[in-house]
C-alpha atoms as a PDB file:
ATOM      1  CA  MET A   1      69.508 100.875  81.224  1.00  0.00           C
ATOM      2  CA  GLN A   2      69.600  98.251  78.174  1.00  0.00           C
ATOM      3  CA  PRO A   3      69.557  94.920  78.704  1.00  0.00           C
ATOM      4  CA  SER A   4      72.608  94.001  77.675  1.00  0.00           C
ATOM      5  CA  LEU A   5      74.359  96.478  79.806  1.00  0.00           C
ATOM      6  CA  TRP A   6      72.203  95.271  82.736  1.00  0.00           C
ATOM      7  CA  LEU A   7      73.320  91.284  81.756  1.00  0.00           C
ATOM      8  CA  ALA A   8      77.163  92.523  81.532  1.00  0.00           C
ATOM      9  CA  LEU A   9      76.947  94.624  85.170  1.00  0.00           C
ATOM     10  CA  ALA A  10      75.289  91.232  86.613  1.00  0.00           C
ATOM     11  CA  GLY A  11      77.971  89.169  85.149  1.00  0.00           C
ATOM     12  CA  ALA A  12      80.709  91.703  86.536  1.00  0.00           C
ATOM     13  CA  GLY A  13      79.052  92.174  89.874  1.00  0.00           C
ATOM     14  CA  ALA A  14      78.920  88.110  90.031  1.00  0.00           C
ATOM     15  CA  LEU A  15      82.400  87.714  89.459  1.00  0.00           C
ATOM     16  CA  ILE A  16      83.602  90.496  92.139  1.00  0.00           C
ATOM     17  CA  SER A  17      81.192  88.458  94.744  1.00  0.00           C
ATOM     18  CA  PHE A  18      82.372  85.462  94.260  1.00  0.00           C
ATOM     19  CA  THR A  19      86.206  86.497  94.590  1.00  0.00           C
ATOM     20  CA  PRO A  20      87.440  85.585  98.136  1.00  0.00           C
ATOM     21  CA  GLY A  21      87.893  88.482 100.440  1.00  0.00           C
ATOM     22  CA  ALA A  22      87.201  89.822 103.642  1.00  0.00           C
ATOM     23  CA  GLY A  23      83.748  89.705 103.125  1.00  0.00           C
ATOM     24  CA  ALA A  24      83.389  86.207 102.463  1.00  0.00           C
ATOM     25  CA  ILE A  25      85.980  85.496 105.639  1.00  0.00           C
ATOM     26  CA  ASN A  26      83.679  87.202 107.765  1.00  0.00           C
ATOM     27  CA  THR A  27      80.189  85.803 106.506  1.00  0.00           C
ATOM     28  CA  MET A  28      81.565  82.443 106.961  1.00  0.00           C
ATOM     29  CA  SER A  29      82.848  83.163 110.430  1.00  0.00           C
ATOM     30  CA  ASN A  30      79.421  84.519 111.200  1.00  0.00           C
ATOM     31  CA  SER A  31      78.050  81.524 110.030  1.00  0.00           C
ATOM     32  CA  LEU A  32      80.062  79.226 111.922  1.00  0.00           C
ATOM     33  CA  ASN A  33      79.582  81.119 115.325  1.00  0.00           C
ATOM     34  CA  SER A  34      76.172  82.332 114.959  1.00  0.00           C
ATOM     35  CA  GLY A  35      74.367  80.263 112.657  1.00  0.00           C
ATOM     36  CA  PHE A  36      73.535  80.147 108.788  1.00  0.00           C
ATOM     37  CA  ARG A  37      70.443  82.633 109.239  1.00  0.00           C
ATOM     38  CA  ARG A  38      71.802  84.957 111.596  1.00  0.00           C
ATOM     39  CA  SER A  39      74.495  85.268 109.251  1.00  0.00           C
ATOM     40  CA  ILE A  40      72.688  87.577 107.007  1.00  0.00           C
ATOM     41  CA  TRP A  41      73.101  90.427 109.682  1.00  0.00           C
ATOM     42  CA  GLY A  42      76.695  90.373 108.771  1.00  0.00           C
ATOM     43  CA  ILE A  43      76.064  90.585 105.580  1.00  0.00           C
ATOM     44  CA  LEU A  44      73.643  93.584 105.556  1.00  0.00           C
ATOM     45  CA  GLY A  45      76.542  95.194 107.007  1.00  0.00           C
ATOM     46  CA  GLN A  46      78.921  94.695 104.583  1.00  0.00           C
ATOM     47  CA  GLN A  47      76.253  95.779 101.816  1.00  0.00           C
ATOM     48  CA  ALA A  48      75.271  98.980 104.056  1.00  0.00           C
ATOM     49  CA  ALA A  49      79.139  99.857 103.275  1.00  0.00           C
ATOM     50  CA  LEU A  50      78.894  99.189  99.745  1.00  0.00           C
ATOM     51  CA  VAL A  51      76.245 101.763  99.453  1.00  0.00           C
ATOM     52  CA  VAL A  52      78.346 104.299 101.260  1.00  0.00           C
ATOM     53  CA  HIS A  53      81.085 103.409  98.711  1.00  0.00           C
ATOM     54  CA  ILE A  54      78.990 103.466  95.689  1.00  0.00           C
ATOM     55  CA  VAL A  55      77.659 107.048  97.179  1.00  0.00           C
ATOM     56  CA  VAL A  56      81.223 108.316  97.561  1.00  0.00           C
ATOM     57  CA  VAL A  57      81.970 107.226  94.069  1.00  0.00           C
ATOM     58  CA  ALA A  58      78.444 109.052  92.798  1.00  0.00           C
ATOM     59  CA  LEU A  59      79.862 112.524  94.637  1.00  0.00           C
ATOM     60  CA  GLY A  60      83.095 112.698  93.441  1.00  0.00           C
ATOM     61  CA  VAL A  61      84.932 112.178  96.697  1.00  0.00           C
ATOM     62  CA  GLY A  62      86.327 108.691  95.720  1.00  0.00           C
ATOM     63  CA  VAL A  63      88.392 110.289  93.082  1.00  0.00           C
ATOM     64  CA  LEU A  64      89.771 112.830  96.022  1.00  0.00           C
ATOM     65  CA  VAL A  65      90.889 109.514  98.366  1.00  0.00           C
ATOM     66  CA  ALA A  66      91.842 107.623  95.563  1.00  0.00           C
ATOM     67  CA  SER A  67      94.676 110.704  94.312  1.00  0.00           C
ATOM     68  CA  SER A  68      95.099 111.686  97.944  1.00  0.00           C
ATOM     69  CA  PRO A  69      98.197 109.364  99.222  1.00  0.00           C
ATOM     70  CA  VAL A  70      97.818 110.028 103.015  1.00  0.00           C
ATOM     71  CA  ALA A  71      93.708 109.664 102.976  1.00  0.00           C
ATOM     72  CA  PHE A  72      94.035 106.775 101.083  1.00  0.00           C
ATOM     73  CA  ASN A  73      96.892 104.990 103.399  1.00  0.00           C
ATOM     74  CA  VAL A  74      94.799 106.326 106.911  1.00  0.00           C
ATOM     75  CA  ILE A  75      91.910 104.074 105.340  1.00  0.00           C
ATOM     76  CA  ARG A  76      93.856 101.368 104.239  1.00  0.00           C
ATOM     77  CA  TYR A  77      95.936 101.208 107.270  1.00  0.00           C
ATOM     78  CA  ALA A  78      92.872 101.527 109.563  1.00  0.00           C
ATOM     79  CA  GLY A  79      91.361  98.618 107.586  1.00  0.00           C
ATOM     80  CA  ALA A  80      94.624  96.073 107.545  1.00  0.00           C
ATOM     81  CA  ALA A  81      95.070  96.926 111.113  1.00  0.00           C
ATOM     82  CA  TYR A  82      90.989  95.921 111.999  1.00  0.00           C
ATOM     83  CA  LEU A  83      91.057  92.905 110.218  1.00  0.00           C
ATOM     84  CA  VAL A  84      94.213  91.773 112.098  1.00  0.00           C
ATOM     85  CA  TYR A  85      92.666  92.652 115.287  1.00  0.00           C
ATOM     86  CA  LEU A  86      89.334  90.223 114.157  1.00  0.00           C
ATOM     87  CA  GLY A  87      92.173  87.736 113.177  1.00  0.00           C
ATOM     88  CA  ILE A  88      94.071  87.661 116.312  1.00  0.00           C
ATOM     89  CA  ARG A  89      91.013  87.745 118.585  1.00  0.00           C
ATOM     90  CA  GLN A  90      89.742  84.636 116.664  1.00  0.00           C
ATOM     91  CA  PHE A  91      92.993  82.716 116.801  1.00  0.00           C
ATOM     92  CA  LEU A  92      93.300  83.417 120.445  1.00  0.00           C
ATOM     93  CA  GLN A  93      89.697  82.108 121.283  1.00  0.00           C
ATOM     94  CA  LYS A  94      89.497  79.232 123.223  1.00  0.00           C
ATOM     95  CA  PRO A  95      87.410  76.571 122.355  1.00  0.00           C
ATOM     96  CA  ASP A  96      84.279  76.157 124.874  1.00  0.00           C
ATOM     97  CA  LEU A  97      82.043  73.158 124.632  1.00  0.00           C
ATOM     98  CA  ASP A  98      80.270  74.380 127.628  1.00  0.00           C
ATOM     99  CA  GLN A  99      76.290  74.810 126.264  1.00  0.00           C
ATOM    100  CA  GLU A 100      75.333  78.150 128.175  1.00  0.00           C
ATOM    101  CA  THR A 101      78.804  79.406 126.466  1.00  0.00           C
ATOM    102  CA  ALA A 102      77.795  78.280 122.680  1.00  0.00           C
ATOM    103  CA  ALA A 103      74.360  79.838 123.265  1.00  0.00           C
ATOM    104  CA  THR A 104      76.159  83.352 124.200  1.00  0.00           C
ATOM    105  CA  LEU A 105      78.170  82.905 120.975  1.00  0.00           C
ATOM    106  CA  ARG A 106      75.356  81.869 118.681  1.00  0.00           C
ATOM    107  CA  ASN A 107      73.301  84.402 120.176  1.00  0.00           C
ATOM    108  CA  GLU A 108      75.765  87.521 119.240  1.00  0.00           C
ATOM    109  CA  PRO A 109      73.161  90.927 118.887  1.00  0.00           C
ATOM    110  CA  ALA A 110      72.537  91.108 115.452  1.00  0.00           C
ATOM    111  CA  PHE A 111      73.661  95.215 115.502  1.00  0.00           C
ATOM    112  CA  SER A 112      76.911  93.672 116.915  1.00  0.00           C
ATOM    113  CA  MET A 113      77.102  91.439 113.575  1.00  0.00           C
ATOM    114  CA  PHE A 114      75.946  94.120 111.293  1.00  0.00           C
ATOM    115  CA  ARG A 115      78.348  96.820 113.077  1.00  0.00           C
ATOM    116  CA  ARG A 116      81.186  94.415 112.117  1.00  0.00           C
ATOM    117  CA  GLY A 117      80.301  93.649 108.584  1.00  0.00           C
ATOM    118  CA  LEU A 118      79.862  97.690 107.982  1.00  0.00           C
ATOM    119  CA  TRP A 119      83.577  98.175 109.254  1.00  0.00           C
ATOM    120  CA  VAL A 120      85.131  95.049 107.405  1.00  0.00           C
ATOM    121  CA  ASN A 121      83.617  96.610 104.168  1.00  0.00           C
ATOM    122  CA  LEU A 122      83.753 100.533 104.675  1.00  0.00           C
ATOM    123  CA  LEU A 123      87.329 100.060 105.997  1.00  0.00           C
ATOM    124  CA  ASN A 124      88.596  98.901 102.289  1.00  0.00           C
ATOM    125  CA  PRO A 125      89.958 101.601 100.097  1.00  0.00           C
ATOM    126  CA  LYS A 126      90.411  99.261  97.607  1.00  0.00           C
ATOM    127  CA  ALA A 127      86.778  99.137  97.138  1.00  0.00           C
ATOM    128  CA  ILE A 128      86.498 102.757  96.523  1.00  0.00           C
ATOM    129  CA  VAL A 129      89.387 102.913  93.720  1.00  0.00           C
ATOM    130  CA  PHE A 130      87.303  99.459  92.171  1.00  0.00           C
ATOM    131  CA  PHE A 131      84.168 101.319  92.381  1.00  0.00           C
ATOM    132  CA  LEU A 132      85.915 104.194  90.517  1.00  0.00           C
ATOM    133  CA  ALA A 133      87.464 101.836  88.093  1.00  0.00           C
ATOM    134  CA  PHE A 134      83.943  99.780  87.571  1.00  0.00           C
ATOM    135  CA  THR A 135      81.265 102.146  87.764  1.00  0.00           C
ATOM    136  CA  PRO A 136      81.705 104.314  84.678  1.00  0.00           C
ATOM    137  CA  GLN A 137      81.561 101.410  82.489  1.00  0.00           C
ATOM    138  CA  PHE A 138      78.012 101.059  82.980  1.00  0.00           C
ATOM    139  CA  ILE A 139      76.822 104.671  83.849  1.00  0.00           C
ATOM    140  CA  ARG A 140      76.049 106.638  80.432  1.00  0.00           C
ATOM    141  CA  PRO A 141      76.896 110.356  81.591  1.00  0.00           C
ATOM    142  CA  GLU A 142      73.831 111.590  78.905  1.00  0.00           C
ATOM    143  CA  GLN A 143      71.154 109.701  80.472  1.00  0.00           C
ATOM    144  CA  PRO A 144      69.881 110.255  84.153  1.00  0.00           C
ATOM    145  CA  LEU A 145      72.083 109.712  86.439  1.00  0.00           C
ATOM    146  CA  LEU A 146      70.022 108.682  89.662  1.00  0.00           C
ATOM    147  CA  GLY A 147      68.223 106.092  88.087  1.00  0.00           C
ATOM    148  CA  GLN A 148      71.325 104.487  86.518  1.00  0.00           C
ATOM    149  CA  TYR A 149      73.352 104.451  90.089  1.00  0.00           C
ATOM    150  CA  MET A 150      70.117 103.005  91.797  1.00  0.00           C
ATOM    151  CA  ILE A 151      70.121 100.181  88.912  1.00  0.00           C
ATOM    152  CA  LEU A 152      73.734  99.745  89.738  1.00  0.00           C
ATOM    153  CA  ALA A 153      73.856  99.635  93.656  1.00  0.00           C
ATOM    154  CA  VAL A 154      70.685  97.295  93.528  1.00  0.00           C
ATOM    155  CA  THR A 155      71.968  95.048  91.105  1.00  0.00           C
ATOM    156  CA  VAL A 156      75.273  94.637  92.860  1.00  0.00           C
ATOM    157  CA  ILE A 157      74.016  94.823  96.577  1.00  0.00           C
ATOM    158  CA  ALA A 158      71.180  91.877  95.431  1.00  0.00           C
ATOM    159  CA  ILE A 159      73.916  89.683  93.957  1.00  0.00           C
ATOM    160  CA  ASP A 160      76.181  89.794  96.638  1.00  0.00           C
ATOM    161  CA  ILE A 161      73.518  89.226  99.216  1.00  0.00           C
ATOM    162  CA  LEU A 162      72.726  86.087  97.431  1.00  0.00           C
ATOM    163  CA  VAL A 163      76.348  84.960  97.060  1.00  0.00           C
ATOM    164  CA  MET A 164      77.523  85.952 100.147  1.00  0.00           C
ATOM    165  CA  TRP A 165      74.609  84.029 101.809  1.00  0.00           C
ATOM    166  CA  PHE A 166      73.811  81.038  99.560  1.00  0.00           C
ATOM    167  CA  PHE A 167      77.267  80.188  98.749  1.00  0.00           C
ATOM    168  CA  PHE A 168      79.331  81.173 101.667  1.00  0.00           C
ATOM    169  CA  ALA A 169      77.613  81.083 104.867  1.00  0.00           C
ATOM    170  CA  ALA A 170      76.159  77.929 103.146  1.00  0.00           C
ATOM    171  CA  ALA A 171      79.531  76.431 102.562  1.00  0.00           C
ATOM    172  CA  ALA A 172      80.132  76.906 106.090  1.00  0.00           C
ATOM    173  CA  LYS A 173      77.676  74.898 107.093  1.00  0.00           C
ATOM    174  CA  SER A 174      79.949  71.815 106.315  1.00  0.00           C
ATOM    175  CA  PHE A 175      82.676  72.830 108.616  1.00  0.00           C
ATOM    176  CA  ARG A 176      80.103  72.673 111.794  1.00  0.00           C
ATOM    177  CA  ARG A 177      80.884  69.480 112.802  1.00  0.00           C
ATOM    178  CA  PHE A 178      84.473  70.579 114.001  1.00  0.00           C
ATOM    179  CA  THR A 179      82.537  72.567 116.262  1.00  0.00           C
ATOM    180  CA  HIS A 180      81.658  69.400 118.609  1.00  0.00           C
ATOM    181  CA  ASP A 181      85.052  69.005 120.031  1.00  0.00           C
ATOM    182  CA  ALA A 182      87.753  71.371 121.120  1.00  0.00           C
ATOM    183  CA  ARG A 183      90.446  70.061 118.664  1.00  0.00           C
ATOM    184  CA  GLY A 184      88.019  71.084 115.775  1.00  0.00           C
ATOM    185  CA  GLN A 185      86.816  74.506 117.494  1.00  0.00           C
ATOM    186  CA  LEU A 186      90.806  75.355 117.908  1.00  0.00           C
ATOM    187  CA  ILE A 187      91.046  74.609 114.783  1.00  0.00           C
ATOM    188  CA  LEU A 188      88.669  76.302 113.088  1.00  0.00           C
ATOM    189  CA  ASN A 189      89.720  79.320 115.325  1.00  0.00           C
ATOM    190  CA  ARG A 190      93.379  79.622 114.319  1.00  0.00           C
ATOM    191  CA  THR A 191      92.176  78.645 110.360  1.00  0.00           C
ATOM    192  CA  PHE A 192      89.906  81.892 110.427  1.00  0.00           C
ATOM    193  CA  GLY A 193      92.213  83.818 112.601  1.00  0.00           C
ATOM    194  CA  VAL A 194      95.025  83.279 110.022  1.00  0.00           C
ATOM    195  CA  LEU A 195      92.937  84.094 106.963  1.00  0.00           C
ATOM    196  CA  PHE A 196      91.744  87.750 108.841  1.00  0.00           C
ATOM    197  CA  VAL A 197      95.152  88.600 109.477  1.00  0.00           C
ATOM    198  CA  GLY A 198      96.596  87.296 106.005  1.00  0.00           C
ATOM    199  CA  VAL A 199      93.672  89.590 104.552  1.00  0.00           C
ATOM    200  CA  GLY A 200      95.026  92.563 106.552  1.00  0.00           C
ATOM    201  CA  VAL A 201      98.593  92.176 105.680  1.00  0.00           C
ATOM    202  CA  LEU A 202      97.719  91.893 101.994  1.00  0.00           C
ATOM    203  CA  LEU A 203      95.328  95.249 102.266  1.00  0.00           C
ATOM    204  CA  ALA A 204      98.377  96.912 103.866  1.00  0.00           C
ATOM    205  CA  LEU A 205     101.200  95.624 101.692  1.00  0.00           C
ATOM    206  CA  ILE A 206      99.543  95.689  98.187  1.00  0.00           C
ATOM    207  CA  HIS A 207      99.714  99.145  96.594  1.00  0.00           C
END
């Protein structure tokens, strides 16, 4: 891949990553509940989903999903329902200042965070459609495809990890002061609950 093309890819990848969405909300929620360092597990789960999306597009399956209203809608509504479920669960979570309970929340298993991040990004058919439109701009059919897809995947994923961890997860640290009292916890739980539900509803409604 030519340096100029790679720079364009990096710029586009950064713009995509900085665009707020379900992944950013999930990352900030993880950072608040489990801490900045451990939020990386949810971020890695989201990247695993991006790898799946890129592979799906590279294999041509993405074209079939995008062109099949039934398949697209099944994935779309499943993703929307999952986000709404996460939102309702967060919204209804009661404030708890007990040290033992707080420690349990902060020690959520890494795999649990990874799995949630995976499903948040995986159940988003818009990502497949986006990569269908995004990928061809940086792939040259006359050149070996495997190397190009690997460069694209590594670039997009590396940028997304940096943005999610050092921007969204770090930004959530500024809200930690709200977790020290019940009212602050309630505000955060309801705020992130509404955000999750809002993104889920938008995913279901926007065509």
